mmCIF file of C-alpha atoms and ligand atoms in Angstrom:
data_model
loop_
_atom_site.group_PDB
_atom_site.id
_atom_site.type_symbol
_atom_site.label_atom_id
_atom_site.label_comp_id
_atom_site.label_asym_id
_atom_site.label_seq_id
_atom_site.Cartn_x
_atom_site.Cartn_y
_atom_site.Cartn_z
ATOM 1 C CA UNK A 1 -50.372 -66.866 70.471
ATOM 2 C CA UNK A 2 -47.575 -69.130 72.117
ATOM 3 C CA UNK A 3 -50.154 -69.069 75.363
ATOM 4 C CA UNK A 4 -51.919 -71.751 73.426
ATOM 5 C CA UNK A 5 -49.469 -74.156 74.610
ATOM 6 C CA UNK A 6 -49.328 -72.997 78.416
ATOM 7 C CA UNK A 7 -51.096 -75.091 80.827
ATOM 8 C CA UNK A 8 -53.681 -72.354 81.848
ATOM 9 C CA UNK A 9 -52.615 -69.334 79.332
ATOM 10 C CA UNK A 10 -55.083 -67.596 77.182
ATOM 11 C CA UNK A 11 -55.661 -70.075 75.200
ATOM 12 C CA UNK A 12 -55.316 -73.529 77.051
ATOM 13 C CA UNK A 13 -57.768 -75.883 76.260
ATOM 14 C CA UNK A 14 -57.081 -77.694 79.437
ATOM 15 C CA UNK A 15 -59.245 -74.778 81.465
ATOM 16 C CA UNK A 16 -62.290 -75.823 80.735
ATOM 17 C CA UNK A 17 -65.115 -72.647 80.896
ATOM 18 C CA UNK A 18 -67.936 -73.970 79.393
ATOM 19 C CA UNK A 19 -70.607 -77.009 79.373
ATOM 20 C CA UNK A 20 -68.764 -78.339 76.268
ATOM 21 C CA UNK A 21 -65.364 -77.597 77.193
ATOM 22 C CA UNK A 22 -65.788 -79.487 80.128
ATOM 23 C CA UNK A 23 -67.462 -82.472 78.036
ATOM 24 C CA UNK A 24 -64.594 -82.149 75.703
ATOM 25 C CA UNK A 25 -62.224 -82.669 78.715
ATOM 26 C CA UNK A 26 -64.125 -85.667 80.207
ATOM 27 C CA UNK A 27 -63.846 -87.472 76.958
ATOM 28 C CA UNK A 28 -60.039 -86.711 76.576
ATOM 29 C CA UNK A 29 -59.797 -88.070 80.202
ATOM 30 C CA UNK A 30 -61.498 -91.448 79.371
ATOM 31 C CA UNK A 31 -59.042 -91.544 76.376
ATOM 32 C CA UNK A 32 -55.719 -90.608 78.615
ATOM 33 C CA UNK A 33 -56.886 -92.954 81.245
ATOM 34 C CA UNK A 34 -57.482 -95.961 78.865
ATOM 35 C CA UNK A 35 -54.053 -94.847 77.333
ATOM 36 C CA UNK A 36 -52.681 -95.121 80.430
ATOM 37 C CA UNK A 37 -53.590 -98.456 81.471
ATOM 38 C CA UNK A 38 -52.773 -99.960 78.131
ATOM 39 C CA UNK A 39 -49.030 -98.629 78.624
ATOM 40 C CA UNK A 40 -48.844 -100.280 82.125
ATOM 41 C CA UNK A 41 -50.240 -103.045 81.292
ATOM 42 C CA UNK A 42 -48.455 -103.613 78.170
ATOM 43 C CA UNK A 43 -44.792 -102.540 79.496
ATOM 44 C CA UNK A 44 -45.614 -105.120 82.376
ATOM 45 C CA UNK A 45 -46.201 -108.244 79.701
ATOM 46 C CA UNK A 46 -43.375 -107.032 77.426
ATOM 47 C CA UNK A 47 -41.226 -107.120 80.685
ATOM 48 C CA UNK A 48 -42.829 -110.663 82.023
ATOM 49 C CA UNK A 49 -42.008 -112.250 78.311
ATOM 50 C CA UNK A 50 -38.638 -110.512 78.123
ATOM 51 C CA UNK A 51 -37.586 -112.639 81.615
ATOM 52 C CA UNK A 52 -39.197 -115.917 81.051
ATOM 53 C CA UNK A 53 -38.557 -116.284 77.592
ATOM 54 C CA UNK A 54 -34.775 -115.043 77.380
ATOM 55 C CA UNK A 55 -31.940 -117.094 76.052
ATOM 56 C CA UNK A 56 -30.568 -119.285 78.657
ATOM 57 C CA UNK A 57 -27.317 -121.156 78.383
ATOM 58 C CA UNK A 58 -27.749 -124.622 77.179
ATOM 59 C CA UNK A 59 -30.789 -124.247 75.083
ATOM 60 C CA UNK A 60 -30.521 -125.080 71.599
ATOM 61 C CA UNK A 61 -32.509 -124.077 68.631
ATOM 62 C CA UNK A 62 -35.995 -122.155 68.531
ATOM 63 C CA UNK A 63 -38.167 -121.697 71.060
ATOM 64 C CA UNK A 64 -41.670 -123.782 70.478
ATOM 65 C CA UNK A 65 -44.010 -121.324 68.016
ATOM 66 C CA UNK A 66 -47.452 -120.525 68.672
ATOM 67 C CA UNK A 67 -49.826 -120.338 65.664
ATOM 68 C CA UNK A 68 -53.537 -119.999 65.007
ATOM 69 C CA UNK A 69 -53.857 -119.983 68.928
ATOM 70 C CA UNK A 70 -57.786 -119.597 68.777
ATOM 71 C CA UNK A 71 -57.742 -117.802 72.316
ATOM 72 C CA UNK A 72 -54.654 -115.553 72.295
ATOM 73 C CA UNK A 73 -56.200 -114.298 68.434
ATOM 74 C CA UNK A 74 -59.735 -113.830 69.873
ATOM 75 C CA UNK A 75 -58.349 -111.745 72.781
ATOM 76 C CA UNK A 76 -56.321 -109.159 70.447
ATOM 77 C CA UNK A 77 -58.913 -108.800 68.654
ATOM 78 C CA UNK A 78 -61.639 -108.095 70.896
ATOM 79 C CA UNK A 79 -59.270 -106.174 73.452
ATOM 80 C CA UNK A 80 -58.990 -103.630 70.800
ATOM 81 C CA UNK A 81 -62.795 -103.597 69.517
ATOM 82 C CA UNK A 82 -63.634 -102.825 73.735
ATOM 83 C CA UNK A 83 -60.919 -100.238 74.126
ATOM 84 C CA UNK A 84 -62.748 -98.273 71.062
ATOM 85 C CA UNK A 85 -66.022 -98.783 72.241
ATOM 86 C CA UNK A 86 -65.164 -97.155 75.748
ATOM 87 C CA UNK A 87 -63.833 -94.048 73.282
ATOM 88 C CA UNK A 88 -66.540 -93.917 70.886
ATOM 89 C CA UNK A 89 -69.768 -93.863 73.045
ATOM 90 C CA UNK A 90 -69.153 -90.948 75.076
ATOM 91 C CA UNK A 91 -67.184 -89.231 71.665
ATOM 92 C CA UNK A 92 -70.666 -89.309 70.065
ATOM 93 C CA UNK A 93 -72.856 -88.507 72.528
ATOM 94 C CA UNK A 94 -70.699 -85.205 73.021
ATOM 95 C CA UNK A 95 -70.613 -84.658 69.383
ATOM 96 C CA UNK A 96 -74.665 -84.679 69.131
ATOM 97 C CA UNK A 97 -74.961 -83.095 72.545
ATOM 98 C CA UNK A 98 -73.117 -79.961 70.961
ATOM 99 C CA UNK A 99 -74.886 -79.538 67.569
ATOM 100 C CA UNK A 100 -77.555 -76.573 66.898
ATOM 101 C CA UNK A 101 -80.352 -79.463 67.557
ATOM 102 C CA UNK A 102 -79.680 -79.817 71.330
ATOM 103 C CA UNK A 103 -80.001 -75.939 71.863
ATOM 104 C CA UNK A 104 -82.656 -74.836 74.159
ATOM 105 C CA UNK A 105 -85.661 -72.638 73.058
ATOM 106 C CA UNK A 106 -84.210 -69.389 74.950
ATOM 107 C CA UNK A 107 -80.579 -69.940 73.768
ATOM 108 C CA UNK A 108 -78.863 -66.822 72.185
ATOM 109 C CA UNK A 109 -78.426 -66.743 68.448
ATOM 110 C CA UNK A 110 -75.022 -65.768 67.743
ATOM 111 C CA UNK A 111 -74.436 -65.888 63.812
ATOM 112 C CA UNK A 112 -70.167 -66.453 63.086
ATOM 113 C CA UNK A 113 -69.337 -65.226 59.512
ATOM 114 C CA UNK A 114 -65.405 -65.763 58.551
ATOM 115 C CA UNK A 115 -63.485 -63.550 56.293
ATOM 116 C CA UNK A 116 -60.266 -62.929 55.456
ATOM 117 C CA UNK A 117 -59.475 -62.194 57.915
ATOM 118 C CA UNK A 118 -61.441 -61.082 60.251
ATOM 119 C CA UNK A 119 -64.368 -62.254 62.079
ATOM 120 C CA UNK A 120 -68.340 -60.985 62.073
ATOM 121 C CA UNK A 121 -70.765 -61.260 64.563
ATOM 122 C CA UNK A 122 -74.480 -60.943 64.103
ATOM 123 C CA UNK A 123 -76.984 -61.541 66.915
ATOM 124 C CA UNK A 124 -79.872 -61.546 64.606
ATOM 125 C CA UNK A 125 -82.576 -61.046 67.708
ATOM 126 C CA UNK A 126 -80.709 -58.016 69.201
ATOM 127 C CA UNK A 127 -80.098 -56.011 65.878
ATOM 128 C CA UNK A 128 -76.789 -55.931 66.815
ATOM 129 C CA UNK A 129 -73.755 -56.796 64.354
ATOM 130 C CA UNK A 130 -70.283 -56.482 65.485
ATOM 131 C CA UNK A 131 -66.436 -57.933 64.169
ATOM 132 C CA UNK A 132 -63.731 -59.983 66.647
ATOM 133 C CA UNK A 133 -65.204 -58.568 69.973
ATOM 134 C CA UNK A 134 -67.867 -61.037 70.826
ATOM 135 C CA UNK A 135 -69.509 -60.464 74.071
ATOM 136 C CA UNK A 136 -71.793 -63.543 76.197
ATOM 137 C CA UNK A 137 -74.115 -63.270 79.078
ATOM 138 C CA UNK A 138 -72.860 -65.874 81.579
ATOM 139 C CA UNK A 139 -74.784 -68.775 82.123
ATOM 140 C CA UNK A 140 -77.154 -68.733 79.106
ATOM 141 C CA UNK A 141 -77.070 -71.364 76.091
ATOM 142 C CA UNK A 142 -75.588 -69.747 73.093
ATOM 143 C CA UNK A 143 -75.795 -71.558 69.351
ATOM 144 C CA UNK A 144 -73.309 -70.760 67.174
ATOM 145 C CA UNK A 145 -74.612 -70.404 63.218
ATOM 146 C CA UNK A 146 -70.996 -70.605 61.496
ATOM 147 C CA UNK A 147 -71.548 -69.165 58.202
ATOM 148 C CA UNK A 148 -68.454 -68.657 55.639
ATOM 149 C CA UNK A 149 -68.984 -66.608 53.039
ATOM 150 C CA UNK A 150 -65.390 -66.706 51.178
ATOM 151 C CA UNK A 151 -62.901 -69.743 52.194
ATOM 152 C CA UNK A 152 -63.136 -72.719 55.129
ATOM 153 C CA UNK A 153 -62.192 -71.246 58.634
ATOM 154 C CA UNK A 154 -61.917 -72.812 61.706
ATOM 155 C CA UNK A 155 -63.662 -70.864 64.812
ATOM 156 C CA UNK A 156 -62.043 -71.843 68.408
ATOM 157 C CA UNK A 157 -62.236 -70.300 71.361
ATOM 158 C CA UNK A 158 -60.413 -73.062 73.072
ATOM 159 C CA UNK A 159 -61.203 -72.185 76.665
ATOM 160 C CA UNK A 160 -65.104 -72.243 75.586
ATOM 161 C CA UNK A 161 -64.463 -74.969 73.507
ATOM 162 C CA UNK A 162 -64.718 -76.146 69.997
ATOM 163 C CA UNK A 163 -63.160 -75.983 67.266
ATOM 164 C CA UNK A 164 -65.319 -76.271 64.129
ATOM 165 C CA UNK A 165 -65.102 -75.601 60.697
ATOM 166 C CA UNK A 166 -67.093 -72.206 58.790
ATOM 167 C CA UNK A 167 -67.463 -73.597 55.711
ATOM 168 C CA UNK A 168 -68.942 -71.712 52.289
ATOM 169 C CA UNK A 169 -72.339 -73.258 51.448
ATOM 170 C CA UNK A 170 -72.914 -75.255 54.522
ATOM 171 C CA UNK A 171 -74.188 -74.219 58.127
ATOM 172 C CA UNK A 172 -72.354 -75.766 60.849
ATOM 173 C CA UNK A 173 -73.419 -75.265 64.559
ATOM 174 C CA UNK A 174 -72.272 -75.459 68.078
ATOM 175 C CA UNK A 175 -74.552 -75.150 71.331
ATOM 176 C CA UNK A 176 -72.397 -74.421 74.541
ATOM 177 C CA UNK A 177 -73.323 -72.254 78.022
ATOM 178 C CA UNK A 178 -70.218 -70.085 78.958
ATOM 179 C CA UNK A 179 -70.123 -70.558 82.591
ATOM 180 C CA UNK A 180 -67.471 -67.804 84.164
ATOM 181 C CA UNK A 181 -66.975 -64.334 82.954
ATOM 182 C CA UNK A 182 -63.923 -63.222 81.806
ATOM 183 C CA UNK A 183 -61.831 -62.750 78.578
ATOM 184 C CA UNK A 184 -61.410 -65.794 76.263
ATOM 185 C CA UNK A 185 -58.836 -65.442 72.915
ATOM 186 C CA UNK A 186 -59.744 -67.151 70.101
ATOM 187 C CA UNK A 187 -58.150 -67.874 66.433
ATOM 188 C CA UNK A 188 -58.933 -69.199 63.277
ATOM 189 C CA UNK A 189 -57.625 -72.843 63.084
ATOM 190 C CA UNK A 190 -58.267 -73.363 59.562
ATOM 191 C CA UNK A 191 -55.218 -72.285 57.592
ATOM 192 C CA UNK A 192 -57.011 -69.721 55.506
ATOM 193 C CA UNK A 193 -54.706 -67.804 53.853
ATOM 194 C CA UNK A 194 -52.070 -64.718 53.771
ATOM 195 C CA UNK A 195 -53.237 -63.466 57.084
ATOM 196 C CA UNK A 196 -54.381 -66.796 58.690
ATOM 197 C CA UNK A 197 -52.397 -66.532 61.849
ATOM 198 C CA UNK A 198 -53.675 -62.663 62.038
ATOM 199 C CA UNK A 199 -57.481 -64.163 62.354
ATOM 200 C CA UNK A 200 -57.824 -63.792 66.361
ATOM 201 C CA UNK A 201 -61.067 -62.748 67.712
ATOM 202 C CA UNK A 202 -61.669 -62.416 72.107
ATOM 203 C CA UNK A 203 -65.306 -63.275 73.841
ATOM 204 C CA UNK A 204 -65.958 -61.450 76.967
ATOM 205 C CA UNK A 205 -68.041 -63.202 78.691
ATOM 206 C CA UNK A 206 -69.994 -61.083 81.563
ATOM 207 C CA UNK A 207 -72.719 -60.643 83.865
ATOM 208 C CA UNK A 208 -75.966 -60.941 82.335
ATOM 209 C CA UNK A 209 -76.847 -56.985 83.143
ATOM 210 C CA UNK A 210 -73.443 -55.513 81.699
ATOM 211 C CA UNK A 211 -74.420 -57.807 78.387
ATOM 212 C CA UNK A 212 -78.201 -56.388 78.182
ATOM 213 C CA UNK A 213 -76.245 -52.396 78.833
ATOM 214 C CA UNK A 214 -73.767 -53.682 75.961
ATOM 215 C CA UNK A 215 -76.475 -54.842 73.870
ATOM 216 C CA UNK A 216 -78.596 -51.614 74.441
ATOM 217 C CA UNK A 217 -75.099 -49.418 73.474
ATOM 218 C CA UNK A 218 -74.888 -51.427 70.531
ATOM 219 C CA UNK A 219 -78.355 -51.880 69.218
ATOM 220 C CA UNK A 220 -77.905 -47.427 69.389
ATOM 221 C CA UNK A 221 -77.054 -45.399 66.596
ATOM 222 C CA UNK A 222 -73.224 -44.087 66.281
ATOM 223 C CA UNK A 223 -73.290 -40.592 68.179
ATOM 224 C CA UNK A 224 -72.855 -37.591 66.106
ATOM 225 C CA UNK A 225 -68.800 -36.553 66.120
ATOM 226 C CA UNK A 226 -67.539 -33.118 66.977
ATOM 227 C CA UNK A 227 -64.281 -31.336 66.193
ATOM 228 C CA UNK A 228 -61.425 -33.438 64.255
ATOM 229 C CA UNK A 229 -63.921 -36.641 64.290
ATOM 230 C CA UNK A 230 -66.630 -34.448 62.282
ATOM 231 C CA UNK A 231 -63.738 -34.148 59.933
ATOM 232 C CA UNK A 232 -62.663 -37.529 60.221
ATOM 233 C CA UNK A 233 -66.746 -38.391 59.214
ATOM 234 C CA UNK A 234 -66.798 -35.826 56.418
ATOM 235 C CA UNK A 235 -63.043 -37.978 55.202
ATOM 236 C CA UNK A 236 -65.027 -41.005 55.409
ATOM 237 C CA UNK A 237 -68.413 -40.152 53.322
ATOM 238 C CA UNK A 238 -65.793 -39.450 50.804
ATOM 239 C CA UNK A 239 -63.528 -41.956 50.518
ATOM 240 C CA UNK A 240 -64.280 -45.535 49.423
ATOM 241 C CA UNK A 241 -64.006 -46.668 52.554
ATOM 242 C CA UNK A 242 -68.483 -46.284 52.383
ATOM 243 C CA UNK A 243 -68.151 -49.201 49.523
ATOM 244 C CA UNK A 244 -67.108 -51.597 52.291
ATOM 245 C CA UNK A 245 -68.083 -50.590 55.748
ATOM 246 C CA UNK A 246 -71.595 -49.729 57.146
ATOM 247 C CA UNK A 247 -71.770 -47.220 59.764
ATOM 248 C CA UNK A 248 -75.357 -46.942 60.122
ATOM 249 C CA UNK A 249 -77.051 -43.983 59.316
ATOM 250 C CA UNK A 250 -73.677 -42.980 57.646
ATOM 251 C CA UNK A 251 -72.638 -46.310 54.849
ATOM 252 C CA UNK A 252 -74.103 -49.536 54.062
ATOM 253 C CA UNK A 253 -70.724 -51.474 52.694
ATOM 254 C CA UNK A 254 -70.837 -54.647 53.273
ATOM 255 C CA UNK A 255 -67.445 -56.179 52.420
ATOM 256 C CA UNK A 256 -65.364 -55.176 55.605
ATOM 257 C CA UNK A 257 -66.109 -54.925 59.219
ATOM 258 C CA UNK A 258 -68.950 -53.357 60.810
ATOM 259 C CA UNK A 259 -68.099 -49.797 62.042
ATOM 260 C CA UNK A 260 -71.337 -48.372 64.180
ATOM 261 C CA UNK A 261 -69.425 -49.014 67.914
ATOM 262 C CA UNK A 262 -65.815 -49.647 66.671
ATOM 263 C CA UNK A 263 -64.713 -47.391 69.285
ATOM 264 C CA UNK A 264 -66.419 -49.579 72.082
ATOM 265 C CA UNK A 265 -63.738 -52.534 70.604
ATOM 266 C CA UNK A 266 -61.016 -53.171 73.289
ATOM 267 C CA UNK A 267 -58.706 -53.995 69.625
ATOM 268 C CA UNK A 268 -58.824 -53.690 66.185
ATOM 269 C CA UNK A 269 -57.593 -55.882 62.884
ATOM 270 C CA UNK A 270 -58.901 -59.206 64.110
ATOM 271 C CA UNK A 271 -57.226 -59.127 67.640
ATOM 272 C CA UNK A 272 -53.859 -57.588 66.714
ATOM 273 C CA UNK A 273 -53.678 -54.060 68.130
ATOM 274 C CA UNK A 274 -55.482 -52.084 70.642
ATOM 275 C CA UNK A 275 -58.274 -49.817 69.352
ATOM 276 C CA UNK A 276 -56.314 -46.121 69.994
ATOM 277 C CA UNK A 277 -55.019 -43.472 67.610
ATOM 278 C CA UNK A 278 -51.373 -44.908 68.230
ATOM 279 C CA UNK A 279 -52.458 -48.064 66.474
ATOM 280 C CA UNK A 280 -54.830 -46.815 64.211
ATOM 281 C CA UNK A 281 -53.132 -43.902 62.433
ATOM 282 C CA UNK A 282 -50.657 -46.582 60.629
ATOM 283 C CA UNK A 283 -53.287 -49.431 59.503
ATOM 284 C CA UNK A 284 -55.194 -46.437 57.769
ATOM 285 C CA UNK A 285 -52.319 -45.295 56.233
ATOM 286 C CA UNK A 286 -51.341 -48.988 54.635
ATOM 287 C CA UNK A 287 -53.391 -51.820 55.561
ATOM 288 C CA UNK A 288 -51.498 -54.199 53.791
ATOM 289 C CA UNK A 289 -47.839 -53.220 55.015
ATOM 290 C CA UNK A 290 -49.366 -53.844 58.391
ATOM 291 C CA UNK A 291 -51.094 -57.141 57.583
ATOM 292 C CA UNK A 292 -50.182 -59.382 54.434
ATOM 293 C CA UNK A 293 -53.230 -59.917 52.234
ATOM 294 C CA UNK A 294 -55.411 -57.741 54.100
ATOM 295 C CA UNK A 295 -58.277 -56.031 51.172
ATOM 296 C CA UNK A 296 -58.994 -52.533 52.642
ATOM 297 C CA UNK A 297 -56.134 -50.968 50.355
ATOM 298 C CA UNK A 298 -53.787 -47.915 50.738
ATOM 299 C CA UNK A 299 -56.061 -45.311 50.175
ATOM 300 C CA UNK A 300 -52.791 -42.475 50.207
ATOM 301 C CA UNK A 301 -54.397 -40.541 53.199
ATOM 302 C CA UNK A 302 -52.224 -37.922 54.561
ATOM 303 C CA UNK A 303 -51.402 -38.116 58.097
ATOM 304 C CA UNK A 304 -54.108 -35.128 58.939
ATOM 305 C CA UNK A 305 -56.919 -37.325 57.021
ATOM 306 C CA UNK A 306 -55.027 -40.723 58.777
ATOM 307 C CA UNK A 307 -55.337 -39.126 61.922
ATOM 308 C CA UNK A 308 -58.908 -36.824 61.405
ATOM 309 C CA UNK A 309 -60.496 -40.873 60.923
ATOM 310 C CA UNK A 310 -58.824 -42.342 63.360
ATOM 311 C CA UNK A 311 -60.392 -39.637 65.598
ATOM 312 C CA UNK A 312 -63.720 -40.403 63.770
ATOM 313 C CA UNK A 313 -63.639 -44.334 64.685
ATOM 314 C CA UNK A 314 -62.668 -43.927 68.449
ATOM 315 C CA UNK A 315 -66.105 -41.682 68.570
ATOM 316 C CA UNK A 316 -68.083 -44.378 67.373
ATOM 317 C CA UNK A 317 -68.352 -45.919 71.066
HETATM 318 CU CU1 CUA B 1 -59.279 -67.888 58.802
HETATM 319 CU CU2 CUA B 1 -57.380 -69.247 59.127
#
């Protein structure tokens, strides 16, 4: 994810696309500008008192000394105690403004749960549960319920803004309205373990009538498979792979990702590769060789099984 450094890559947090991003970047332009002005205006004194006090030939001994000078210690201290002030007030009000608290009635409940390493995504109004594809309508309040059921994660989607910790035991929020469609990357920013840098997720953001038809495809039961992905589904019932993921109507495993629509995924493994049979074959093969740490183990599938599941999952659409 080197685009996290570009100006306006994938993951620049200087392009702002969202109510809080854009508080976020008003704040850290109060801060450069008062950082700013302090540089000026202290490289101009340090230059003024380099001149006028310099050694000049013929003067002997020390300089006079200035102590306890009841004006010059009154304004370094109360230069500083303003310059934090002008940082602090609009720092909190963006920090309240952002919590679950300030989210409107009609704001989308998105709820975030962090794994390693991979993210879930549960809209519990919509019945719809899905893993590191999240999609947004445009223009509508979403809160964020970031729930961590194993260790502390960091969610951050920096173009929508962020980033806050999804910590075990304790339900952190963020309110923000994404306010352009488009693509946004996102990573963990917690350091979470083996496969920490392999925790990216993407938010599509789009109209609000291609979210409700991606909502309604979602909220659908998996259509039945045909040809190698009925073998691929008849591989599946059998395997262990039912302990951990629920396709529903097929498994009700709860320790992995969702399944139901992995086909309608644009990538798999938490944002590493794209969802096709190229991709897909391998990680079924040996999860682990593929991505350090990751739980679903090598199950020894042959490359006919590999390949009859991988058929299987692209069907689920
Ligand atoms: Cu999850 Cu780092």
């Amino acid at each position: 994810m080197a685009g996290g450094c570009a100006f306006d890559g994938p993951m620049s947090t200087l392009v702002a696309r969202s109510d809080l991003n854009r508080s976020i970047l008003s704040v850290y332009s109060i801060i450069t500008w008062a950082c700013a002005i302090i540089a000026v205006v202290v490289s101009v004194v340090l230059g003024i008192i380099l001149l006028r006090f310099r050694e000049r030939p013929g003067a002997d001994g020390l300089p006079r000394q200035v102590l306890g000078h009841t004006a010059l210690e009154l304004a370094w201290t109360v230069a500083p105690a303003l310059v934090l002030l002008v940082i602090a007030i609009p720092t909190i009000q963006v920090v309240f403004r952002t919590q679950g608290a300030a989210a409107p009635p009609n704001a989308l409940q998105v709820t975030v749960r962090a794994w390693q390493w991979w993210w879930e995504f549960r809209y519990p109004d919509l019945d719809v549960v899905t893993a590191n594809e999240l999609h947004l309508p445009v223009g509508r309040p979403v809160i964020f319920t970031l729930d961590g059921p194993d260790v502390i994660h960091s969610f951050w989607v920096p173009q929508l803004g962020g980033k806050r910790d999804v910590v075990p035991g304790r339900l952190n929020r963020i309110t923000l309205t994404p306010e352009r469609a488009g693509e946004y990357w996102g990573q963990c920013a917690e350091f979470c373990g083996a496969s920490h840098a392999n925790m990216g997720l993407r938010v599509i953001v789009e109209e609000p009538a291609a979210f409700d038809r991606w909502v309604a495809a979602q909220a659908a039961p998996p259509p039945e498979p045909e040809g190698p992905a009925a073998e691929g589904k008849a591989i599946y019932t059998r395997s262990a792979c039912v302990g951990c993921h629920t396709i529903r109507g097929v498994s009700a495993g709860v320790l992995g990702p969702d399944l139901t629509h992995f086909g309608s995924r644009t990538l798999f493994g938490a944002g590493l590769w794209p969802t096709d049979p190229e991709h897909l074959v391998p990680w079924l093969k040996d999860p682990p060789a593929l991505k350090p740490g990751a739980k679903m183990p090598n199950l020894g599938l042959t490359d006919a099984e590999a390949g009859a599941l991988a058929a299987y999952l692209m069907s689920l659409e």
